[in-house]
């Protein structure tokens, strides 16, 4: 692989702001008590990454990776976008309902979430990491295109504008099906877009002249298919992706499952590099 990625889960900023999570030993965290079940929006505070929650652990991991490998690999740090953090600060059902019935409340939570994210990414950059923005709960699998356009998009734009001050290309990943919002993704200002449950040919038609595309091999397939099958499918994916005018990076659509066999990962990487180097 071509980079080191530091990631925990998408509730890390919300936890530092007061939300409580359950952390199973072998599964994803679960939101237990949102911060806004305990306090009011106006009393939420921007966390100090050096002191609050597990943000300092994240920074320590970035520094450790940077000291060890930054002369050979970029160190990416996956950061939840403001919309995703905002939902983790509130009761998710109420938050989703409020995207329609009380958008002003949603925007108020988004403002403090944006401020917290900006503070965190500044410290990440100082630690040697390159922030990679993830906004899984802004997916069309979760919210409508209208809600994305009016409530998630403006805050993605603000965060990406801030990151562009540091003169590096910004990557945005949105999980699930983003087919209904493909036309809106270039408006985020992101330089690279990481796709999940989208037909690559559809994404190429709408985005290849505007953004570099990352993706999007199925995460179930990377765990369950045989290495030979993975190799064949990845080669076909890369052959298509390489026709993107703005460029293409081979990747899975989302996180690789923990139980994925090592041989499957090797098959993916070898196939992608073989085609990337030699296919015409």
Tab-separated table of C-alpha atoms in Angstrom:
chain	number	residue	atom	x	y	z
A	1	UNK	CA	0.000	0.000	0.000
A	2	UNK	CA	1.026	3.604	-0.525
A	3	UNK	CA	0.172	5.431	2.713
A	4	UNK	CA	-0.275	4.969	6.441
A	5	UNK	CA	-3.781	5.716	7.728
A	6	UNK	CA	-4.603	6.604	11.326
A	7	UNK	CA	-8.254	5.999	12.205
A	8	UNK	CA	-10.388	5.067	15.177
A	9	UNK	CA	-14.079	5.781	14.488
A	10	UNK	CA	-16.340	8.679	13.608
A	11	UNK	CA	-17.408	9.532	17.157
A	12	UNK	CA	-13.988	10.659	18.346
A	13	UNK	CA	-14.693	14.421	18.285
A	14	UNK	CA	-18.205	14.012	19.712
A	15	UNK	CA	-16.816	11.964	22.586
A	16	UNK	CA	-14.338	14.725	23.421
A	17	UNK	CA	-17.345	17.098	23.526
A	18	UNK	CA	-19.280	14.971	25.997
A	19	UNK	CA	-21.000	12.118	24.151
A	20	UNK	CA	-20.599	8.688	25.733
A	21	UNK	CA	-19.932	5.557	23.670
A	22	UNK	CA	-19.832	1.832	24.322
A	23	UNK	CA	-16.662	0.191	22.990
A	24	UNK	CA	-17.075	-3.566	22.345
A	25	UNK	CA	-13.864	-5.566	22.160
A	26	UNK	CA	-14.543	-6.831	18.644
A	27	UNK	CA	-17.004	-4.472	17.026
A	28	UNK	CA	-17.662	-0.829	16.198
A	29	UNK	CA	-18.451	1.677	18.975
A	30	UNK	CA	-22.090	2.404	19.787
A	31	UNK	CA	-23.416	5.805	20.863
A	32	UNK	CA	-24.791	5.419	24.407
A	33	UNK	CA	-25.591	8.928	25.645
A	34	UNK	CA	-25.335	11.936	23.302
A	35	UNK	CA	-23.832	15.079	24.805
A	36	UNK	CA	-27.038	17.004	24.095
A	37	UNK	CA	-29.004	14.620	26.316
A	38	UNK	CA	-26.999	16.139	29.177
A	39	UNK	CA	-26.487	19.767	28.192
A	40	UNK	CA	-27.696	22.519	25.865
A	41	UNK	CA	-26.208	23.445	22.496
A	42	UNK	CA	-24.945	26.762	23.843
A	43	UNK	CA	-22.969	24.977	26.555
A	44	UNK	CA	-21.041	22.704	24.198
A	45	UNK	CA	-17.366	23.641	24.097
A	46	UNK	CA	-14.668	23.182	21.483
A	47	UNK	CA	-12.431	20.444	22.898
A	48	UNK	CA	-8.701	20.796	23.451
A	49	UNK	CA	-7.081	17.982	21.430
A	50	UNK	CA	-4.166	17.849	23.848
A	51	UNK	CA	-6.439	17.205	26.799
A	52	UNK	CA	-9.997	16.084	25.994
A	53	UNK	CA	-11.290	12.611	25.252
A	54	UNK	CA	-9.148	10.358	23.081
A	55	UNK	CA	-8.038	13.119	20.720
A	56	UNK	CA	-4.618	13.199	22.361
A	57	UNK	CA	-4.223	9.453	21.718
A	58	UNK	CA	-4.964	10.098	18.042
A	59	UNK	CA	-2.302	12.813	17.964
A	60	UNK	CA	0.201	10.513	19.691
A	61	UNK	CA	-0.446	7.846	17.043
A	62	UNK	CA	0.140	10.374	14.250
A	63	UNK	CA	3.407	11.546	15.807
A	64	UNK	CA	4.545	7.943	16.269
A	65	UNK	CA	3.809	7.102	12.616
A	66	UNK	CA	5.357	10.348	11.394
A	67	UNK	CA	8.583	9.779	13.308
A	68	UNK	CA	8.830	6.213	12.041
A	69	UNK	CA	7.724	6.461	8.407
A	70	UNK	CA	7.139	9.996	7.154
A	71	UNK	CA	10.268	9.888	5.007
A	72	UNK	CA	8.640	7.034	3.029
A	73	UNK	CA	4.866	7.324	3.339
A	74	UNK	CA	2.295	10.088	3.816
A	75	UNK	CA	0.494	9.822	7.147
A	76	UNK	CA	-3.259	10.210	6.628
A	77	UNK	CA	-5.565	10.950	9.558
A	78	UNK	CA	-9.251	10.216	9.048
A	79	UNK	CA	-11.379	13.007	10.532
A	80	UNK	CA	-15.192	13.006	10.886
A	81	UNK	CA	-16.806	15.930	9.086
A	82	UNK	CA	-19.056	18.367	10.965
A	83	UNK	CA	-22.347	16.732	9.910
A	84	UNK	CA	-21.283	13.316	11.169
A	85	UNK	CA	-19.955	14.767	14.434
A	86	UNK	CA	-23.138	16.789	14.918
A	87	UNK	CA	-25.292	13.672	14.669
A	88	UNK	CA	-23.085	11.977	17.276
A	89	UNK	CA	-23.689	14.907	19.634
A	90	UNK	CA	-27.468	14.579	19.403
A	91	UNK	CA	-29.998	11.787	19.549
A	92	UNK	CA	-29.584	10.535	15.966
A	93	UNK	CA	-33.306	10.014	15.390
A	94	UNK	CA	-34.109	13.531	16.541
A	95	UNK	CA	-31.220	14.964	14.550
A	96	UNK	CA	-32.417	13.317	11.342
A	97	UNK	CA	-35.981	14.466	11.952
A	98	UNK	CA	-34.737	17.985	12.636
A	99	UNK	CA	-33.073	18.161	9.212
A	100	UNK	CA	-36.656	18.626	8.033
A	101	UNK	CA	-38.606	20.106	10.960
A	102	UNK	CA	-35.962	22.203	12.763
A	103	UNK	CA	-32.989	22.918	10.468
A	104	UNK	CA	-31.935	25.890	12.599
A	105	UNK	CA	-31.224	23.523	15.500
A	106	UNK	CA	-29.182	21.325	13.191
A	107	UNK	CA	-27.201	24.345	11.970
A	108	UNK	CA	-26.500	25.442	15.543
A	109	UNK	CA	-25.002	22.024	16.316
A	110	UNK	CA	-23.114	22.101	13.034
A	111	UNK	CA	-21.452	25.417	13.871
A	112	UNK	CA	-19.868	24.113	17.072
A	113	UNK	CA	-18.988	20.853	15.319
A	114	UNK	CA	-17.189	22.785	12.574
A	115	UNK	CA	-15.234	24.809	15.123
A	116	UNK	CA	-14.211	21.623	16.937
A	117	UNK	CA	-13.141	19.956	13.690
A	118	UNK	CA	-11.050	22.943	12.600
A	119	UNK	CA	-9.279	22.989	15.960
A	120	UNK	CA	-8.536	19.272	15.720
A	121	UNK	CA	-7.266	19.271	12.128
A	122	UNK	CA	-4.896	22.142	12.923
A	123	UNK	CA	-3.279	20.028	15.638
A	124	UNK	CA	-3.215	17.005	13.321
A	125	UNK	CA	-1.299	18.962	10.687
A	126	UNK	CA	1.146	20.196	13.322
A	127	UNK	CA	1.669	16.573	14.406
A	128	UNK	CA	2.572	15.572	10.846
A	129	UNK	CA	-0.723	14.148	9.616
A	130	UNK	CA	-2.703	14.907	6.456
A	131	UNK	CA	-6.409	15.133	7.327
A	132	UNK	CA	-8.734	12.987	5.220
A	133	UNK	CA	-12.365	13.995	5.722
A	134	UNK	CA	-15.015	11.304	6.246
A	135	UNK	CA	-18.731	12.133	6.345
A	136	UNK	CA	-20.529	8.763	6.435
A	137	UNK	CA	-23.735	10.095	7.947
A	138	UNK	CA	-24.118	12.620	5.114
A	139	UNK	CA	-24.603	9.697	2.732
A	140	UNK	CA	-27.691	9.402	0.559
A	141	UNK	CA	-28.173	6.096	2.395
A	142	UNK	CA	-28.985	8.241	5.456
A	143	UNK	CA	-30.254	11.694	4.374
A	144	UNK	CA	-31.985	13.200	1.368
A	145	UNK	CA	-30.124	15.116	-1.339
A	146	UNK	CA	-31.909	18.271	-0.127
A	147	UNK	CA	-30.624	17.782	3.415
A	148	UNK	CA	-27.126	17.161	2.074
A	149	UNK	CA	-27.199	20.308	-0.066
A	150	UNK	CA	-28.581	22.577	2.659
A	151	UNK	CA	-27.023	21.175	5.838
A	152	UNK	CA	-23.968	18.998	5.158
A	153	UNK	CA	-22.460	20.566	2.051
A	154	UNK	CA	-21.893	24.111	3.401
A	155	UNK	CA	-19.891	22.788	6.358
A	156	UNK	CA	-17.861	20.406	4.208
A	157	UNK	CA	-17.051	23.423	2.041
A	158	UNK	CA	-15.972	25.506	5.048
A	159	UNK	CA	-13.720	22.766	6.395
A	160	UNK	CA	-12.134	22.082	3.002
A	161	UNK	CA	-11.530	25.797	2.410
A	162	UNK	CA	-9.699	25.893	5.729
A	163	UNK	CA	-7.572	22.872	4.816
A	164	UNK	CA	-6.649	24.397	1.465
A	165	UNK	CA	-4.801	27.127	3.366
A	166	UNK	CA	-2.126	24.509	4.005
A	167	UNK	CA	-1.619	23.903	0.280
A	168	UNK	CA	-2.336	20.190	-0.015
A	169	UNK	CA	-4.978	18.222	-1.861
A	170	UNK	CA	-7.999	17.380	0.272
A	171	UNK	CA	-9.758	14.018	0.182
A	172	UNK	CA	-13.436	13.529	1.085
A	173	UNK	CA	-15.000	10.123	1.717
A	174	UNK	CA	-18.746	9.561	2.042
A	175	UNK	CA	-19.957	6.043	2.790
A	176	UNK	CA	-22.880	4.223	1.234
A	177	UNK	CA	-24.801	5.272	-1.844
A	178	UNK	CA	-23.925	8.761	-3.066
A	179	UNK	CA	-25.392	8.313	-6.540
A	180	UNK	CA	-28.145	10.921	-5.910
A	181	UNK	CA	-25.568	13.584	-4.968
A	182	UNK	CA	-22.787	12.906	-7.477
A	183	UNK	CA	-23.462	16.248	-9.175
A	184	UNK	CA	-23.021	18.052	-5.834
A	185	UNK	CA	-19.722	16.456	-4.813
A	186	UNK	CA	-17.483	18.787	-6.877
A	187	UNK	CA	-19.085	21.704	-5.004
A	188	UNK	CA	-17.477	20.491	-1.768
A	189	UNK	CA	-14.147	21.803	-3.055
A	190	UNK	CA	-12.451	18.458	-2.383
A	191	UNK	CA	-9.657	17.501	-4.754
A	192	UNK	CA	-10.179	13.756	-4.341
A	193	UNK	CA	-13.468	11.937	-3.765
A	194	UNK	CA	-13.555	8.467	-2.208
A	195	UNK	CA	-16.628	6.487	-3.254
A	196	UNK	CA	-18.399	3.514	-1.729
A	197	UNK	CA	-21.696	2.065	-3.029
A	198	UNK	CA	-21.655	3.777	-6.431
A	199	UNK	CA	-21.296	2.287	-9.881
A	200	UNK	CA	-17.825	3.397	-10.932
A	201	UNK	CA	-18.914	3.977	-14.509
A	202	UNK	CA	-21.613	6.416	-13.291
A	203	UNK	CA	-19.127	8.263	-11.117
A	204	UNK	CA	-16.667	8.489	-13.983
A	205	UNK	CA	-19.290	10.094	-16.209
A	206	UNK	CA	-20.073	12.829	-13.686
A	207	UNK	CA	-16.801	13.369	-11.824
A	208	UNK	CA	-13.755	12.300	-13.828
A	209	UNK	CA	-13.231	15.753	-15.352
A	210	UNK	CA	-13.632	17.505	-11.997
A	211	UNK	CA	-12.154	15.359	-9.195
A	212	UNK	CA	-9.647	12.567	-8.723
A	213	UNK	CA	-11.592	9.403	-7.969
A	214	UNK	CA	-10.761	6.893	-5.232
A	215	UNK	CA	-12.454	3.536	-4.993
A	216	UNK	CA	-14.383	1.456	-4.825
A	217	UNK	CA	-13.975	-2.302	-4.478
A	218	UNK	CA	-16.736	-3.891	-2.406
A	219	UNK	CA	-15.699	-4.392	1.225
A	220	UNK	CA	-17.607	-7.664	1.550
A	221	UNK	CA	-15.805	-9.007	-1.511
A	222	UNK	CA	-12.364	-8.135	-0.150
A	223	UNK	CA	-13.141	-10.304	2.887
A	224	UNK	CA	-15.095	-13.170	1.320
A	225	UNK	CA	-13.812	-13.670	-2.239
A	226	UNK	CA	-10.846	-15.808	-3.185
A	227	UNK	CA	-7.536	-14.069	-4.016
A	228	UNK	CA	-7.685	-14.997	-7.709
A	229	UNK	CA	-11.200	-13.605	-7.996
A	230	UNK	CA	-10.173	-10.415	-6.189
A	231	UNK	CA	-7.196	-9.997	-8.492
A	232	UNK	CA	-9.345	-10.275	-11.615
A	233	UNK	CA	-12.028	-7.890	-10.347
A	234	UNK	CA	-9.501	-5.320	-9.156
A	235	UNK	CA	-7.740	-5.314	-12.521
A	236	UNK	CA	-11.021	-4.606	-14.300
A	237	UNK	CA	-11.816	-1.846	-11.804
A	238	UNK	CA	-8.417	-0.217	-12.301
A	239	UNK	CA	-8.627	-0.400	-16.083
A	240	UNK	CA	-11.854	1.583	-15.888
A	241	UNK	CA	-10.626	3.997	-13.219
A	242	UNK	CA	-7.443	4.814	-15.101
A	243	UNK	CA	-9.483	6.535	-17.802
A	244	UNK	CA	-10.431	9.262	-15.311
A	245	UNK	CA	-9.131	12.596	-16.622
A	246	UNK	CA	-8.275	13.908	-13.144
A	247	UNK	CA	-6.652	10.667	-12.023
A	248	UNK	CA	-7.597	7.549	-10.115
A	249	UNK	CA	-6.534	5.732	-6.923
A	250	UNK	CA	-7.472	2.076	-6.403
A	251	UNK	CA	-9.087	1.441	-3.039
A	252	UNK	CA	-11.839	-0.429	-1.316
A	253	UNK	CA	-15.140	1.408	-1.041
A	254	UNK	CA	-14.874	1.723	2.739
A	255	UNK	CA	-13.062	0.155	5.677
A	256	UNK	CA	-11.545	-3.268	5.152
A	257	UNK	CA	-13.279	-5.694	7.551
A	258	UNK	CA	-11.129	-6.748	10.489
A	259	UNK	CA	-11.367	-10.462	9.609
A	260	UNK	CA	-10.176	-10.028	6.022
A	261	UNK	CA	-7.482	-12.614	5.175
A	262	UNK	CA	-4.055	-11.112	4.603
A	263	UNK	CA	-3.826	-12.999	1.303
A	264	UNK	CA	-6.865	-11.103	0.010
A	265	UNK	CA	-5.261	-7.758	0.765
A	266	UNK	CA	-2.058	-8.791	-0.964
A	267	UNK	CA	-4.056	-9.909	-4.018
A	268	UNK	CA	-5.750	-6.502	-4.168
A	269	UNK	CA	-2.516	-4.526	-3.915
A	270	UNK	CA	-0.581	-6.671	-6.371
A	271	UNK	CA	-3.355	-6.581	-8.980
A	272	UNK	CA	-3.821	-2.816	-8.692
A	273	UNK	CA	-0.099	-2.127	-9.041
A	274	UNK	CA	0.359	-4.523	-11.949
A	275	UNK	CA	-2.390	-2.861	-13.971
A	276	UNK	CA	-1.402	0.625	-12.875
A	277	UNK	CA	2.163	0.126	-14.064
A	278	UNK	CA	1.701	-1.829	-17.247
A	279	UNK	CA	-1.802	-1.464	-18.697
A	280	UNK	CA	-2.231	0.746	-21.739
